[in-house]
mmCIF file of C-alpha atoms in Angstrom:
data_model
loop_
_atom_site.group_PDB
_atom_site.id
_atom_site.type_symbol
_atom_site.label_atom_id
_atom_site.label_comp_id
_atom_site.label_asym_id
_atom_site.label_seq_id
_atom_site.Cartn_x
_atom_site.Cartn_y
_atom_site.Cartn_z
ATOM 1 C CA MET A 59 24.646 -75.814 -4.858
ATOM 2 C CA ALA A 60 23.893 -73.231 -2.166
ATOM 3 C CA GLU A 61 20.790 -71.152 -2.596
ATOM 4 C CA SER A 62 21.472 -67.407 -2.489
ATOM 5 C CA ARG A 63 19.597 -65.386 0.045
ATOM 6 C CA PRO A 64 17.728 -62.204 -0.906
ATOM 7 C CA PRO A 65 19.649 -58.992 -0.198
ATOM 8 C CA THR A 66 18.841 -56.936 2.887
ATOM 9 C CA LEU A 67 19.604 -53.386 3.949
ATOM 10 C CA ALA A 68 22.687 -54.732 5.741
ATOM 11 C CA ASP A 69 24.132 -55.543 2.301
ATOM 12 C CA LEU A 70 24.236 -51.871 1.339
ATOM 13 C CA ASP A 71 27.639 -50.218 1.697
ATOM 14 C CA PHE A 72 27.492 -46.592 0.591
ATOM 15 C CA ALA A 73 30.919 -45.903 2.126
ATOM 16 C CA SER A 74 32.540 -48.114 -0.508
ATOM 17 C CA ILE A 75 31.250 -46.081 -3.460
ATOM 18 C CA ARG A 76 34.189 -44.935 -5.580
ATOM 19 C CA SER A 77 32.793 -45.033 -9.109
ATOM 20 C CA ALA A 78 29.638 -45.094 -11.195
ATOM 21 C CA ALA A 79 29.800 -48.887 -11.212
ATOM 22 C CA ASP A 80 29.698 -48.871 -7.390
ATOM 23 C CA ILE A 81 26.635 -46.614 -7.474
ATOM 24 C CA GLN A 82 24.976 -48.977 -9.966
ATOM 25 C CA LEU A 83 25.750 -51.955 -7.703
ATOM 26 C CA GLN A 84 24.126 -50.254 -4.691
ATOM 27 C CA ALA A 85 21.119 -49.258 -6.833
ATOM 28 C CA ASP A 86 20.754 -52.875 -7.979
ATOM 29 C CA ILE A 87 20.803 -54.065 -4.366
ATOM 30 C CA LEU A 88 18.101 -51.512 -3.470
ATOM 31 C CA ASN A 89 16.045 -52.634 -6.455
ATOM 32 C CA GLN A 90 16.333 -56.289 -5.377
ATOM 33 C CA ILE A 91 15.289 -55.386 -1.814
ATOM 34 C CA ALA A 92 12.277 -53.478 -3.147
ATOM 35 C CA GLN A 93 11.323 -56.380 -5.420
ATOM 36 C CA VAL A 94 11.447 -58.833 -2.495
ATOM 37 C CA GLN A 95 9.167 -56.541 -0.475
ATOM 38 C CA ILE A 96 6.753 -56.149 -3.404
ATOM 39 C CA ASP A 97 6.670 -59.931 -3.846
ATOM 40 C CA LYS A 98 5.807 -60.310 -0.143
ATOM 41 C CA MET A 99 2.971 -57.787 -0.526
ATOM 42 C CA VAL A 100 1.617 -59.635 -3.573
ATOM 43 C CA GLU A 101 1.598 -62.910 -1.626
ATOM 44 C CA LYS A 102 -0.331 -61.318 1.275
ATOM 45 C CA ASN A 103 -2.770 -59.273 -0.805
ATOM 46 C CA PRO A 104 -5.225 -61.136 -3.060
ATOM 47 C CA GLN A 105 -6.315 -57.945 -4.844
ATOM 48 C CA ILE A 106 -2.778 -57.250 -6.060
ATOM 49 C CA LYS A 107 -2.494 -60.900 -7.113
ATOM 50 C CA LYS A 108 -5.704 -60.580 -9.177
ATOM 51 C CA LEU A 109 -4.358 -57.438 -10.854
ATOM 52 C CA GLU A 110 -1.092 -59.219 -11.596
ATOM 53 C CA GLU A 111 -3.036 -62.071 -13.231
ATOM 54 C CA LYS A 112 -4.757 -59.469 -15.445
ATOM 55 C CA GLY A 113 -1.363 -58.158 -16.573
ATOM 56 C CA VAL A 114 -0.912 -55.187 -14.218
ATOM 57 C CA PRO A 115 2.634 -55.235 -12.821
ATOM 58 C CA PRO A 116 2.646 -55.253 -9.000
ATOM 59 C CA VAL A 117 5.288 -52.532 -8.965
ATOM 60 C CA LEU A 118 2.776 -50.281 -10.745
ATOM 61 C CA VAL A 119 0.128 -50.949 -8.087
ATOM 62 C CA VAL A 120 2.563 -50.289 -5.241
ATOM 63 C CA SER A 121 3.901 -47.155 -6.972
ATOM 64 C CA ALA A 122 0.372 -45.821 -7.513
ATOM 65 C CA ALA A 123 -0.509 -46.440 -3.864
ATOM 66 C CA GLY A 124 2.686 -44.689 -2.793
ATOM 67 C CA LEU A 125 1.931 -41.770 -5.083
ATOM 68 C CA VAL A 126 -1.543 -41.418 -3.573
ATOM 69 C CA LEU A 127 -0.071 -41.403 -0.059
ATOM 70 C CA VAL A 128 2.580 -38.839 -0.998
ATOM 71 C CA GLY A 129 -0.082 -36.693 -2.687
ATOM 72 C CA ALA A 130 -2.245 -36.806 0.431
ATOM 73 C CA ALA A 131 0.736 -35.846 2.598
ATOM 74 C CA VAL A 132 1.609 -32.926 0.296
ATOM 75 C CA PHE A 133 -2.018 -31.761 0.349
ATOM 76 C CA ILE A 134 -2.087 -31.843 4.154
ATOM 77 C CA LEU A 135 1.219 -29.980 4.379
ATOM 78 C CA LEU A 136 0.006 -27.365 1.918
ATOM 79 C CA ALA A 137 -3.286 -26.944 3.722
ATOM 80 C CA TYR A 138 -1.836 -26.532 7.192
ATOM 81 C CA GLY A 139 1.451 -25.024 6.033
ATOM 82 C CA ALA A 140 -0.513 -22.380 4.154
ATOM 83 C CA GLN A 141 -2.407 -21.588 7.346
ATOM 84 C CA MET A 142 0.822 -21.134 9.312
ATOM 85 C CA LEU A 143 2.338 -18.971 6.565
ATOM 86 C CA SER A 144 -0.873 -16.954 6.438
ATOM 87 C CA VAL A 145 -0.637 -16.282 10.173
ATOM 88 C CA PHE A 146 2.945 -15.112 9.768
ATOM 89 C CA VAL A 147 2.078 -12.837 6.849
ATOM 90 C CA SER A 148 -1.138 -11.517 8.381
ATOM 91 C CA VAL A 149 -0.009 -11.014 12.001
ATOM 92 C CA LEU A 150 3.730 -11.045 12.662
ATOM 93 C CA GLN A 151 4.936 -8.953 9.741
ATOM 94 C CA PRO A 152 2.192 -6.308 10.087
ATOM 95 C CA LEU A 153 2.768 -6.201 13.841
ATOM 96 C CA TYR A 154 6.394 -5.235 13.221
ATOM 97 C CA TYR A 155 5.415 -2.531 10.722
ATOM 98 C CA THR A 156 2.703 -1.239 13.067
ATOM 99 C CA PHE A 157 5.250 -0.667 15.829
ATOM 100 C CA LYS A 158 7.569 1.012 13.323
ATOM 101 C CA ALA A 159 4.694 3.276 12.210
ATOM 102 C CA LEU A 160 3.889 4.236 15.801
ATOM 103 C CA GLU A 161 7.467 5.412 16.264
ATOM 104 C CA THR A 162 7.176 7.945 13.431
ATOM 105 C CA GLU A 163 5.615 11.393 13.686
ATOM 106 C CA GLN A 164 3.366 10.852 10.645
ATOM 107 C CA LYS A 165 -0.248 9.904 11.235
ATOM 108 C CA ASP A 166 -0.962 8.548 7.738
ATOM 109 C CA ASP A 167 0.925 5.322 8.398
ATOM 110 C CA ASP A 168 -0.832 4.933 11.755
ATOM 111 C CA THR A 169 -4.201 5.266 9.991
ATOM 112 C CA MET A 170 -3.184 2.734 7.341
ATOM 113 C CA TRP A 171 -2.168 0.143 9.947
ATOM 114 C CA LEU A 172 -5.279 0.813 12.055
ATOM 115 C CA THR A 173 -7.349 0.129 8.931
ATOM 116 C CA TYR A 174 -5.316 -3.026 8.314
ATOM 117 C CA TRP A 175 -5.992 -4.337 11.821
ATOM 118 C CA PHE A 176 -9.708 -3.551 11.460
ATOM 119 C CA VAL A 177 -9.921 -5.529 8.196
ATOM 120 C CA HIS A 178 -7.832 -8.304 9.771
ATOM 121 C CA GLY A 179 -10.332 -8.486 12.626
ATOM 122 C CA VAL A 180 -13.236 -8.698 10.171
ATOM 123 C CA PHE A 181 -11.433 -11.544 8.353
ATOM 124 C CA TYR A 182 -10.839 -13.321 11.664
ATOM 125 C CA ILE A 183 -14.489 -13.102 12.704
ATOM 126 C CA ALA A 184 -15.697 -14.164 9.241
ATOM 127 C CA GLU A 185 -13.336 -17.120 8.925
ATOM 128 C CA ASN A 186 -14.335 -18.410 12.357
ATOM 129 C CA SER A 187 -18.045 -18.147 11.676
ATOM 130 C CA ILE A 188 -19.467 -17.940 8.146
ATOM 131 C CA LEU A 189 -16.420 -19.064 6.108
ATOM 132 C CA ILE A 190 -15.878 -22.389 7.908
ATOM 133 C CA PRO A 191 -17.523 -24.475 5.115
ATOM 134 C CA ILE A 192 -15.287 -22.885 2.472
ATOM 135 C CA ILE A 193 -12.169 -23.375 4.601
ATOM 136 C CA ASN A 194 -13.041 -27.046 5.152
ATOM 137 C CA ILE A 195 -13.621 -27.713 1.442
ATOM 138 C CA LEU A 196 -10.618 -25.851 0.005
ATOM 139 C CA PRO A 197 -8.234 -25.171 2.890
ATOM 140 C CA ALA A 198 -5.072 -24.522 0.879
ATOM 141 C CA MET A 199 -6.825 -22.215 -1.580
ATOM 142 C CA TYR A 200 -8.527 -20.232 1.183
ATOM 143 C CA TRP A 201 -5.328 -19.607 3.138
ATOM 144 C CA LEU A 202 -3.398 -18.773 -0.031
ATOM 145 C CA GLY A 203 -6.108 -16.309 -1.088
ATOM 146 C CA LYS A 204 -6.209 -14.741 2.365
ATOM 147 C CA MET A 205 -2.454 -14.405 2.405
ATOM 148 C CA ILE A 206 -2.419 -12.710 -1.020
ATOM 149 C CA VAL A 207 -5.082 -10.211 0.058
ATOM 150 C CA GLN A 208 -3.287 -9.420 3.303
ATOM 151 C CA VAL A 209 0.102 -9.012 1.615
ATOM 152 C CA TRP A 210 -1.560 -6.594 -0.789
ATOM 153 C CA MET A 211 -3.203 -4.717 2.099
ATOM 154 C CA GLY A 212 -0.010 -4.488 4.145
ATOM 155 C CA ASN A 213 2.502 -3.733 1.433
ATOM 156 C CA PHE A 214 0.627 -1.738 -1.160
ATOM 157 C CA GLU A 215 -1.583 0.415 1.075
ATOM 158 C CA GLY A 216 -4.614 -1.495 -0.149
#
């Protein structure tokens, strides 16, 4: 009797999906591929093997490790993404409104935007000198807080 080989990615055929049963078949193939990979990791990693002997399913260990990696990636994206969004909100949008204000005859809006740019400059100097420890500890929260303050300043004449 011929021994069946484990499925590979080449066995997947998403183009042939016509029904729910076809979707289930492809999902089963993916599950088998994942199980083969998990089994290979268990063989190579004695710590996972020890956990398996204590009753912890290897899929749980691999899932937890994956969740930690995804969480770290999301944190990094939020931290640096928040900084980029903060730059957009605190520089590009106000720059547009400043030029619009300069085109009007009123001086009140010019004064408001001059005040905004002064406070923005103070923020810039502070965040590049005395606020560095806070930014390094809680980067996403700092940039989110800065963005909220600057949206308030720019849009509500704060």
